[in-house]
Amino acid sequence: MKTRFYLFLIAVTTLYCSQNESLTYDIVIVGGGTSGTAAAIQAGRMGADVLLLQEQEWLGGMLTAAGVSATDGNHKLPSGIWGEFRDSLYARYGGPEALFTGWVSNTQFEPHIGAQIFQNIINELPNVDRIVGFSLQSAQLELQENGKRRLQEITVLTNSGKNLSIQASVFIEATEYGDLLGVADVPYSHYMETADMTGELSAPSNKHPYVQDLTYVAIVEDYSPMNAPLVEKPDSYNSAEFDCMCAELCSDSTQNPVSCDKMLDYGRLPNNKFMINWPNFGNDHYADILEKSSVEREQILQEAKETTLSWIYHLQTEGGYTHIGIAKDEFPTEDGLALIPYIRESRRVVGIDRLYEYDLSDPYALEERPLYMSSIAVGDYPLDHHRKKNPVPKQIDFPSIPSYSVPYGALIPEKVNGLIVAEKSVSVSNVANGTTRLQPVVLQIGQAAGAAAVLSVESGISAALLDVRSLQDVLLESGLILMPYMDATQDYWAFLSIQKVGLSGLMRGEGIPVAWANETRFYPESVVEEMDLFKILSRSDQVSTEQINQALSTVGNSREWTVENGLEFFEELSQKPDAPTTLELSTQSQTQSRSTYYERVVRFFNEHEVEVNSPLTRASLAVLIHYYLDPFYSNSVQIGYSNSKL
């Protein structure tokens, strides 16, 4: 009997050991969604040893697996991997016009094509390992001397039944719900903050248990001239929920819906398909899902699926659209719906910085809070919340905002090292999440997280202590836009100078809210007057008012400023005893002789066909400031401006 018991014990022990493994990587990205995919691409391209933990097979998250393939915003800001992804779509479909198929977006595509593009990119990175199918089990953190905790290890259970203990120098939170924050007990916010907590005009005065609706997206297609497969009537179907989805079905005179055909064209995709992500009497589904168990979540998501199936059933039966049905070749799921739900709001980390409504409305309003200087991403979508299915709706009149920047400090937890936060779990208010949650912004956030993780590993210092300017240099070299100037993007001749001088705060853009395509303009071709020059330079602590006036008197005033005048002025300014005399276009300043330095500036203008006798424009001035003062590197940038009371 004892022998049989010991043999059993040995067998169990052997099985247990075989099902438990320890893995160590430079960087571990938890979540293969939009941000997680971008983080893996960026970190992989920078040469790091990366592990990407994916919830399911498709890469790309809400862009692909969740089916939200009508992209929102950033059409004029093709920043980083977002611009690269869009260019790949253009090549696949035959140009921008082939993707401008519906009226909600300039870029609409079939989700499975997007997933293929991301898969092709990842396949080119042999240093990125992947595990498909996992659930988070636990996290281990150690207390450090500075009072912070450091995330050292996570434990996951794979779909194949393996328990994995995974260590990393840096972890990236990129899950759909912010689940790593919950497992690791990292402070985060949930629900809508009050005005007392955030100082936002749109925030409520009293606590409101509110998160945005989620959606289970469907891709349907036109089967004409045949009838489409009809959806079986869901048990939860309630026709009143969808009666005013479109004009032909609506008898309520207080509503003013669009026609059914126009409703479908909202999310029209190439190849006669339609994305069903309709907000008005649509397939949004309210659920307070974040703190629920996995079993409870599955039940909620099944209900969300039934909401979408009910919507399609209503269109087919009540609307007579029997030729419209679930696309047969889009998602590899039994019901034909998306692989994952579209989660608009997740746990939001309490970060070193937090982005609020007023930071978006006017980034320059609070001089003591220049979050834009530490920008790592840009967006242009308005503040937009899906909340119509909430049983206790909160009606909010959101202010208009211009295009904006996302600060690096929003990715860094306030009290935990070894962790960078991406996806929709960055440190923003509930109000601000209405714009930072969109696909192009989340892609950029993931790319920045990947770059920051690599720099942290290479330098051996925590992400919170990274040199922000070095990170921004890497991001600019990787094709990102950090200041959201729509009139001076990557193909503009003075792009780099404009970006770096803009990040310094010396030259500033003008925000212009424009409906669903908000802008910030730099006005690069605007001619500079002496008053403008003085105002811009007076923001610099590198030169004094006396030095500026002396240089102006030497050059002479009361004349039209030209590029040549500007060169003379900055040459004179650079010779003042206390003024800087070191410059470099794309790296930190190194001592230059005056003649060599002058020649380099003139050569740069000549290379870009800028005549020295032409009027001095804001673009030319940005180049001169960049070369002569180099404010991007001369002034250090800190993170940690948050006034959050969370």
XYZ file of C-alpha atoms in Angstrom:
646
model
C 0.000 0.000 0.000
C 2.823 2.391 0.939
C 4.660 1.571 -2.274
C 1.610 2.399 -4.346
C 1.164 5.667 -2.403
C 4.797 6.707 -3.010
C 4.532 5.851 -6.697
C 1.386 8.016 -6.854
C 3.172 10.851 -5.034
C 6.131 10.690 -7.426
C 3.762 10.751 -10.422
C 1.868 13.777 -9.096
C 5.112 15.608 -8.262
C 6.505 14.902 -11.731
C 3.288 16.125 -13.357
C 3.295 19.285 -11.197
C 6.900 20.093 -12.036
C 6.307 19.483 -15.721
C 3.391 21.920 -15.646
C 5.341 24.720 -13.895
C 8.046 26.666 -15.661
C 10.080 29.777 -14.926
C 10.791 32.268 -17.693
C 12.912 35.430 -17.682
C 12.851 38.223 -20.243
C 13.997 41.813 -20.547
C 10.443 42.945 -21.210
C 7.120 41.171 -20.715
C 4.035 42.676 -22.328
C 0.804 41.513 -20.736
C -1.891 41.751 -23.390
C -1.776 41.419 -27.171
C -4.256 44.174 -27.941
C -3.678 47.482 -29.689
C -1.077 48.837 -27.267
C 0.495 45.464 -26.563
C 1.057 44.797 -30.251
C 2.657 48.219 -30.788
C 4.820 47.826 -27.670
C 6.082 44.448 -28.885
C 6.892 45.835 -32.331
C 8.805 48.825 -30.950
C 10.698 46.904 -28.277
C 11.453 44.097 -30.730
C 12.818 46.518 -33.306
C 15.065 48.043 -30.648
C 16.581 44.613 -30.022
C 15.144 43.712 -26.623
C 14.341 40.182 -25.484
C 10.526 40.344 -25.428
C 7.676 38.086 -24.355
C 4.176 39.009 -25.547
C 1.291 37.394 -23.664
C -1.790 37.346 -25.893
C -5.311 36.628 -24.710
C -6.240 35.170 -28.109
C -4.668 34.528 -31.491
C -5.279 37.803 -33.304
C -2.937 40.723 -32.706
C -4.253 44.282 -32.660
C -6.998 44.278 -30.046
C -9.826 46.698 -30.702
C -8.550 47.441 -34.225
C -8.866 43.801 -35.253
C -10.057 41.216 -32.711
C -12.772 43.549 -31.375
C -13.779 44.540 -34.889
C -13.569 48.324 -34.443
C -11.996 48.692 -37.860
C -13.400 52.131 -38.626
C -10.571 54.078 -37.039
C -11.341 57.190 -35.034
C -9.187 60.277 -35.402
C -5.582 61.056 -36.315
C -6.259 61.106 -40.048
C -4.002 64.165 -40.365
C -1.590 62.949 -37.687
C -0.072 59.718 -39.121
C 2.114 59.145 -36.111
C 4.441 56.168 -35.657
C 3.100 52.637 -36.013
C -0.369 54.064 -36.624
C 0.918 55.732 -39.819
C 2.834 52.598 -40.784
C -0.236 50.407 -40.251
C -2.387 52.760 -42.319
C 0.186 52.788 -45.141
C 0.083 48.977 -45.144
C -3.706 49.146 -45.485
C -3.340 51.597 -48.370
C -0.960 49.183 -50.098
C -3.291 46.235 -49.464
C -6.476 47.912 -50.713
C -5.093 50.282 -53.338
C -4.817 53.700 -51.712
C -6.623 56.047 -49.303
C -9.767 56.308 -51.414
C -10.326 52.557 -51.177
C -10.609 52.895 -47.374
C -12.852 55.959 -47.312
C -15.932 53.775 -47.670
C -18.150 54.971 -44.800
C -18.932 58.310 -43.218
C -17.638 57.721 -39.697
C -13.974 57.388 -40.613
C -11.376 58.089 -43.282
C -9.817 54.663 -42.746
C -12.081 51.591 -42.743
C -10.935 48.037 -43.390
C -11.767 44.402 -42.783
C -10.560 43.336 -39.313
C -8.905 40.131 -40.527
C -6.747 42.155 -42.928
C -5.543 44.328 -40.052
C -4.706 41.228 -38.025
C -2.686 39.849 -40.934
C -0.679 43.083 -41.193
C 0.253 43.014 -37.515
C 1.070 39.312 -37.725
C 3.398 39.919 -40.672
C 5.274 42.621 -38.751
C 5.684 40.467 -35.635
C 6.870 37.523 -37.740
C 9.859 39.641 -38.771
C 10.991 39.976 -35.136
C 12.617 36.719 -33.939
C 13.409 38.262 -30.541
C 9.681 38.568 -29.727
C 8.322 35.359 -28.192
C 4.575 34.893 -27.826
C 2.253 32.873 -25.632
C -1.326 32.711 -26.907
C -4.053 32.101 -24.342
C -3.448 32.832 -20.667
C -5.017 34.088 -17.467
C -3.267 36.137 -14.800
C -2.950 34.360 -11.464
C -0.727 36.437 -9.191
C 2.048 39.006 -8.994
C 5.035 39.404 -6.702
C 6.355 42.799 -5.694
C 9.239 43.784 -3.434
C 9.460 46.833 -1.189
C 12.297 49.173 -2.151
C 14.275 51.623 -0.041
C 12.492 54.603 -1.565
C 9.171 53.303 -0.271
C 7.959 52.202 -3.669
C 7.269 48.608 -4.602
C 8.782 46.924 -7.625
C 6.948 44.384 -9.762
C 9.290 41.399 -10.068
C 7.260 38.444 -11.234
C 3.862 37.387 -12.462
C 2.270 33.951 -12.581
C -0.011 32.976 -15.433
C -1.989 29.898 -16.319
C -1.868 29.087 -20.024
C -4.741 27.593 -21.953
C -2.722 24.394 -22.212
C -2.665 24.096 -18.409
C 0.873 25.283 -17.705
C 1.636 27.469 -14.704
C 4.328 29.941 -15.704
C 6.342 32.114 -13.344
C 7.640 34.984 -15.450
C 10.259 37.508 -14.410
C 11.219 40.659 -16.274
C 13.171 43.859 -15.877
C 10.080 45.730 -17.064
C 6.450 44.664 -17.395
C 3.972 46.504 -19.622
C 0.291 46.507 -18.677
C -1.613 46.241 -21.953
C -4.711 44.212 -21.058
C -8.212 45.224 -22.100
C -9.447 45.670 -18.533
C -6.268 46.733 -16.726
C -6.193 43.350 -15.006
C -2.483 43.459 -14.167
C -3.168 46.562 -12.069
C -5.742 44.586 -10.129
C -3.625 41.450 -9.664
C -0.539 43.451 -8.633
C -2.549 45.740 -6.334
C -1.369 48.870 -8.158
C -3.477 51.930 -7.221
C -5.997 52.798 -9.915
C -9.273 54.647 -10.388
C -12.653 53.313 -11.394
C -15.858 55.191 -12.223
C -16.272 58.874 -12.823
C -14.320 61.231 -10.554
C -16.036 64.251 -8.990
C -15.232 67.869 -9.792
C -13.672 68.237 -6.325
C -11.216 65.479 -7.191
C -10.223 66.679 -10.663
C -11.180 70.326 -11.034
C -12.875 69.521 -14.357
C -15.926 71.453 -15.491
C -17.495 68.309 -16.973
C -17.010 66.176 -13.871
C -20.077 65.665 -11.643
C -20.398 67.253 -8.233
C -21.446 63.932 -6.692
C -20.010 60.464 -7.109
C -21.392 58.635 -10.110
C -20.955 54.863 -10.580
C -20.296 55.232 -14.242
C -18.166 53.590 -16.892
C -18.710 53.721 -20.623
C -20.812 51.163 -22.453
C -19.017 48.235 -24.051
C -19.908 46.747 -27.438
C -19.699 43.345 -29.053
C -19.071 44.368 -32.654
C -20.397 42.407 -35.615
C -19.260 42.615 -39.204
C -22.206 42.020 -41.528
C -22.271 41.801 -45.291
C -24.711 42.300 -48.137
C -25.700 38.890 -49.514
C -27.771 40.351 -52.389
C -29.422 39.051 -54.452
C -29.651 36.151 -52.004
C -31.144 36.268 -48.532
C -28.605 36.331 -45.730
C -28.570 33.731 -42.951
C -31.159 34.969 -40.445
C -30.194 35.463 -36.830
C -32.145 33.306 -34.421
C -34.256 35.420 -32.082
C -32.294 35.851 -28.800
C -34.147 35.090 -25.566
C -33.411 38.618 -24.308
C -34.719 40.364 -27.431
C -36.710 43.543 -26.724
C -37.804 45.378 -29.852
C -38.253 48.690 -28.002
C -34.506 48.795 -27.382
C -33.872 49.194 -31.120
C -37.045 50.813 -32.486
C -35.377 54.087 -33.451
C -32.105 52.684 -34.762
C -33.056 54.202 -38.135
C -35.824 56.370 -39.578
C -37.909 53.673 -41.283
C -38.374 51.844 -37.969
C -38.988 54.845 -35.703
C -42.448 56.103 -34.740
C -41.212 58.428 -31.974
C -41.526 62.009 -33.208
C -39.019 63.237 -30.618
C -36.262 61.253 -32.309
C -34.609 62.152 -35.583
C -32.671 59.100 -36.750
C -30.932 58.723 -40.094
C -32.241 56.329 -42.724
C -31.442 52.633 -42.391
C -29.177 52.730 -45.443
C -27.239 55.684 -44.060
C -26.996 53.940 -40.696
C -25.324 50.971 -42.371
C -23.051 53.256 -44.380
C -21.781 54.683 -41.090
C -19.433 51.724 -40.817
C -19.257 50.557 -44.437
C -16.062 48.587 -45.044
C -14.445 47.465 -48.294
C -15.866 44.409 -50.040
C -19.499 45.224 -49.248
C -19.237 44.695 -45.501
C -20.475 46.836 -42.609
C -19.186 47.313 -39.076
C -22.023 47.231 -36.531
C -20.949 49.551 -33.741
C -24.012 51.791 -33.772
C -24.587 54.070 -30.742
C -28.195 55.310 -31.232
C -30.724 52.668 -30.187
C -27.826 50.451 -31.094
C -25.761 47.539 -29.914
C -23.870 49.209 -27.069
C -24.273 47.341 -23.786
C -23.880 48.773 -20.301
C -22.094 46.647 -17.712
C -19.913 47.446 -14.717
C -17.540 44.680 -15.704
C -14.102 45.664 -14.432
C -14.221 44.196 -10.928
C -16.133 41.061 -11.855
C -14.756 37.520 -11.745
C -13.972 35.674 -14.958
C -17.208 33.683 -14.628
C -19.246 36.855 -14.097
C -17.540 38.520 -17.039
C -18.404 35.630 -19.320
C -22.064 35.990 -18.380
C -21.997 39.741 -18.996
C -20.284 39.302 -22.346
C -22.830 36.702 -23.393
C -25.520 39.280 -22.659
C -23.580 41.842 -24.730
C -23.447 39.375 -27.612
C -27.198 38.913 -27.377
C -27.634 42.684 -27.574
C -25.780 42.736 -30.883
C -27.578 39.657 -32.206
C -30.884 41.253 -31.192
C -29.940 44.394 -33.118
C -29.250 42.369 -36.267
C -32.441 40.334 -35.742
C -34.436 43.574 -35.446
C -32.913 44.949 -38.657
C -33.627 41.720 -40.538
C -37.174 41.130 -39.296
C -38.640 44.540 -38.445
C -36.591 46.405 -41.029
C -36.891 43.849 -43.806
C -33.142 43.810 -44.420
C -33.080 40.078 -45.067
C -30.131 40.530 -47.443
C -27.908 41.755 -44.565
C -26.351 39.096 -42.351
C -23.273 38.239 -40.330
C -20.191 38.015 -42.560
C -19.215 34.398 -43.066
C -15.457 34.913 -43.538
C -14.486 37.592 -41.006
C -14.087 36.231 -37.476
C -13.172 32.616 -36.604
C -15.919 32.430 -33.977
C -18.911 30.141 -33.704
C -21.440 32.979 -33.670
C -19.559 35.119 -36.213
C -19.160 38.031 -33.791
C -15.829 39.626 -32.866
C -13.267 37.616 -30.912
C -13.312 40.058 -27.995
C -15.580 42.899 -26.841
C -14.827 46.554 -27.459
C -13.972 47.822 -23.971
C -13.998 51.617 -23.938
C -12.901 52.095 -20.363
C -10.670 50.024 -18.112
C -8.949 50.474 -14.781
C -6.958 53.713 -14.938
C -3.656 53.748 -13.075
C -2.835 56.473 -10.578
C 0.181 57.797 -12.410
C 2.985 60.231 -11.752
C 0.978 62.566 -13.978
C -2.704 62.510 -14.823
C -4.271 64.048 -17.909
C -7.395 66.119 -17.303
C -9.994 67.923 -19.369
C -8.301 71.312 -18.891
C -4.925 69.935 -20.032
C -6.626 68.980 -23.283
C -8.540 72.235 -23.686
C -5.480 74.483 -23.319
C -2.083 72.893 -22.684
C -0.461 76.302 -22.131
C -3.009 77.664 -19.649
C -1.191 76.466 -16.538
C 2.477 77.467 -16.774
C 3.250 75.387 -13.703
C 1.838 72.284 -15.369
C 3.420 71.946 -18.852
C 2.475 68.323 -19.476
C 2.853 68.768 -23.231
C 6.637 69.064 -22.798
C 6.821 65.353 -21.930
C 4.576 64.272 -24.818
C 4.813 60.717 -26.159
C 1.682 60.602 -28.362
C -0.874 62.843 -30.041
C -4.607 62.697 -30.671
C -7.327 64.796 -32.249
C -10.594 63.067 -31.353
C -13.204 64.967 -29.295
C -14.317 64.022 -25.797
C -16.824 61.309 -26.653
C -18.461 58.929 -24.166
C -20.813 56.061 -24.989
C -23.273 56.116 -22.098
C -26.781 55.784 -23.560
C -27.367 52.260 -22.220
C -26.411 53.225 -18.663
C -29.550 52.820 -16.491
C -28.535 55.983 -14.600
C -27.214 58.101 -17.481
C -25.128 61.177 -16.825
C -25.737 63.867 -19.409
C -22.542 65.822 -19.963
C -21.821 68.789 -22.173
C -18.183 68.178 -22.949
C -16.101 71.170 -24.040
C -14.480 71.291 -27.444
C -10.798 70.455 -27.434
C -8.002 70.930 -29.987
C -5.600 68.194 -31.009
C -3.480 67.332 -27.992
C -0.463 65.520 -26.539
C -0.348 62.621 -24.059
C 2.335 63.066 -21.351
C 4.870 60.382 -20.504
C 4.027 60.575 -16.785
C 0.557 59.168 -17.545
C 2.218 55.814 -18.356
C 4.183 55.586 -15.102
C 2.565 54.354 -11.862
C 3.037 56.696 -8.952
C 3.976 54.011 -6.432
C 5.225 50.970 -8.369
C 8.463 50.489 -10.328
C 9.151 47.862 -12.939
C 5.805 48.581 -14.621
C 4.781 50.784 -17.547
C 1.072 51.169 -18.274
C -0.457 51.336 -21.751
C -3.743 50.637 -23.585
C -6.733 52.360 -21.921
C -5.263 52.015 -18.419
C -3.048 55.100 -18.575
C -3.459 57.829 -15.979
C -6.277 59.979 -17.305
C -9.541 61.106 -15.810
C -12.811 59.451 -16.735
C -13.622 62.544 -18.807
C -10.278 62.575 -20.649
C -10.573 58.849 -21.369
C -13.287 59.810 -23.842
C -10.550 60.758 -26.328
C -7.389 58.914 -25.254
C -9.181 55.548 -25.661
C -9.259 55.693 -29.477
C -7.259 53.290 -31.664
C -4.524 55.548 -33.155
C -3.750 57.113 -29.760
C -3.611 53.733 -28.028
C -1.259 52.424 -30.734
C 1.096 55.338 -30.076
C 0.884 54.864 -26.316
C 1.908 51.240 -26.769
C 4.795 52.209 -29.029
C 6.040 54.736 -26.467
C 5.718 52.155 -23.682
C 7.835 49.713 -25.697
C 10.535 52.320 -26.302
C 10.573 53.428 -22.656
C 10.860 49.825 -21.499
C 13.913 49.230 -23.687
C 15.609 52.431 -22.496
C 14.897 51.427 -18.904
C 16.471 48.000 -19.435
C 19.488 49.422 -21.265
C 20.153 52.142 -18.679
C 19.384 50.023 -15.633
C 17.182 52.734 -14.148
C 13.455 52.782 -13.538
C 11.098 54.130 -16.181
C 10.160 56.958 -13.808
C 13.738 58.258 -13.880
C 14.363 58.019 -17.611
C 15.611 61.083 -19.438
C 12.438 62.202 -21.186
C 14.310 63.964 -23.966
C 16.219 60.792 -24.833
C 12.926 58.903 -25.012
C 11.386 61.596 -27.193
C 14.403 61.472 -29.505
C 13.852 57.727 -29.992
C 10.156 58.285 -30.647
C 10.788 61.045 -33.181
C 13.332 58.846 -34.953
C 10.683 56.091 -34.977
C 8.256 58.308 -36.855
C 6.045 59.571 -34.040
C 4.591 63.063 -33.856
C 4.827 64.536 -30.350
C 3.380 68.005 -30.854
C 0.005 67.774 -32.643
C 0.627 70.346 -35.372
C -1.478 69.329 -38.368
C 0.145 71.875 -40.671
C 3.698 70.601 -40.106
C 3.815 66.805 -40.027
C 6.656 64.420 -40.903
C 7.013 65.397 -44.556
C 7.381 69.105 -43.759
C 10.955 70.328 -44.260
C 11.357 71.790 -40.750
C 9.393 69.055 -38.933
C 12.120 68.063 -36.467
C 12.973 71.634 -35.479
C 9.312 72.558 -35.092
C 8.671 69.491 -32.934
C 11.649 70.092 -30.655
C 11.136 73.824 -30.271
C 7.441 73.168 -29.671
C 8.262 70.626 -26.955
C 10.443 73.263 -25.269
C 7.499 75.640 -24.977
C 9.263 78.565 -26.652
C 7.124 78.487 -29.797
C 3.501 77.490 -29.326
C 0.675 76.271 -31.482
C -2.910 77.451 -31.624
C -5.683 75.010 -30.833
C -8.720 75.017 -33.108
C -11.601 72.658 -32.260
C -13.156 71.560 -35.555
C -16.076 69.183 -34.916
C -14.722 65.616 -35.158
C -11.292 66.556 -36.502
C -9.775 68.907 -33.966
C -6.596 70.768 -34.846
C -3.600 72.523 -33.427
C -1.797 74.683 -35.961
C 1.767 75.934 -35.884
C 1.372 78.254 -38.885
C 4.868 77.479 -40.210
C 4.603 79.823 -43.210
C 3.481 82.821 -41.153
C 5.981 85.704 -41.301
C 7.654 86.650 -38.014
C 7.678 90.219 -36.765
C 10.081 91.647 -34.230
C 7.384 91.670 -31.563
C 6.836 87.933 -32.130
C 10.553 87.223 -31.905
C 10.899 89.096 -28.623
C 7.852 87.357 -27.103
C 9.104 83.913 -28.083
C 12.646 84.432 -26.797
C 11.404 86.023 -23.572
C 10.099 82.554 -22.610
C 13.654 81.226 -22.626
C 15.775 81.193 -19.483
C 18.871 80.802 -21.671
C 18.962 84.454 -22.684
C 18.073 87.616 -20.815
C 15.983 90.546 -21.961
C 19.135 92.639 -22.027
C 20.885 90.176 -24.314
C 17.903 90.089 -26.661
C 17.746 93.875 -26.832
C 21.492 94.170 -27.424
C 21.339 91.692 -30.283
C 18.340 93.508 -31.752
C 20.138 96.852 -31.591
C 23.193 95.407 -33.351
C 21.144 93.909 -36.164
C 18.877 96.925 -36.374
C 15.110 97.020 -36.272
C 12.218 98.705 -38.058
C 12.697 96.490 -41.058
C 11.158 93.394 -42.549
C 12.785 90.357 -41.019
C 14.427 87.932 -43.409
C 16.205 84.639 -42.885
C 19.484 86.540 -43.253
C 18.462 89.021 -40.511
C 17.565 86.091 -38.320
C 20.975 84.500 -38.889
C 22.719 87.768 -38.014
C 20.578 88.181 -34.920
C 21.261 84.686 -33.579
C 24.957 84.945 -34.437
C 25.097 88.103 -32.362
C 23.021 86.580 -29.578
C 25.249 83.510 -29.414
C 28.335 85.645 -28.845
C 27.044 87.216 -25.645
C 29.023 86.024 -22.613
C 26.154 84.252 -20.898
C 24.437 82.935 -24.016
C 24.832 79.356 -25.228
C 27.188 78.764 -28.148
C 26.650 75.035 -28.659
C 24.232 73.406 -31.050
C 23.328 70.150 -32.710
C 20.417 69.356 -34.968
C 19.498 65.872 -33.784
C 21.819 65.049 -30.869
C 22.900 66.811 -27.718
C 24.885 69.989 -28.211
C 28.589 69.847 -28.894
C 30.888 72.858 -29.086
C 31.045 74.394 -32.545
C 33.131 77.276 -33.837
C 31.160 80.250 -35.010
C 32.101 79.880 -38.681
C 31.445 76.141 -38.793
C 28.201 76.644 -36.979
C 27.013 79.409 -39.324
C 27.870 77.272 -42.337
C 25.869 74.358 -41.010
C 22.754 76.490 -40.574
C 23.074 78.005 -44.034
C 23.700 74.553 -45.519
C 20.517 73.256 -43.897
C 18.481 76.100 -45.390
C 20.071 75.562 -48.790
C 19.311 71.839 -48.696
C 15.653 72.705 -48.227
C 15.650 75.519 -50.802
C 15.096 78.287 -48.277
C 16.588 81.544 -49.622
C 18.397 83.711 -47.069
C 16.697 86.814 -48.470
C 13.217 85.298 -48.051
C 10.957 86.497 -45.226
C 11.641 84.960 -41.822
C 8.797 82.521 -41.227
C 7.903 80.646 -38.066
C 9.379 77.493 -39.602
C 12.715 79.216 -40.329
C 12.709 80.750 -36.861
C 12.154 77.305 -35.335
C 15.244 76.059 -37.184
C 17.328 78.989 -35.940
C 16.179 78.504 -32.343
C 16.781 74.780 -32.610
C 20.330 75.272 -33.890
C 21.404 78.227 -31.815
C 19.684 77.728 -28.472
C 18.850 74.015 -28.619
C 16.110 74.421 -25.969
C 15.012 70.811 -26.400
C 18.124 69.565 -24.631
C 19.178 72.711 -22.797
C 16.123 72.651 -20.527
C 15.490 69.453 -18.599
C 11.950 68.077 -18.516
C 10.435 66.564 -15.436
C 7.377 64.430 -14.888
C 5.219 64.638 -11.818
C 2.888 67.613 -12.142
C -0.257 65.773 -11.117
C -2.675 67.434 -8.701
C -4.776 64.294 -8.453
C -6.369 63.572 -5.084
C -6.976 59.939 -5.953
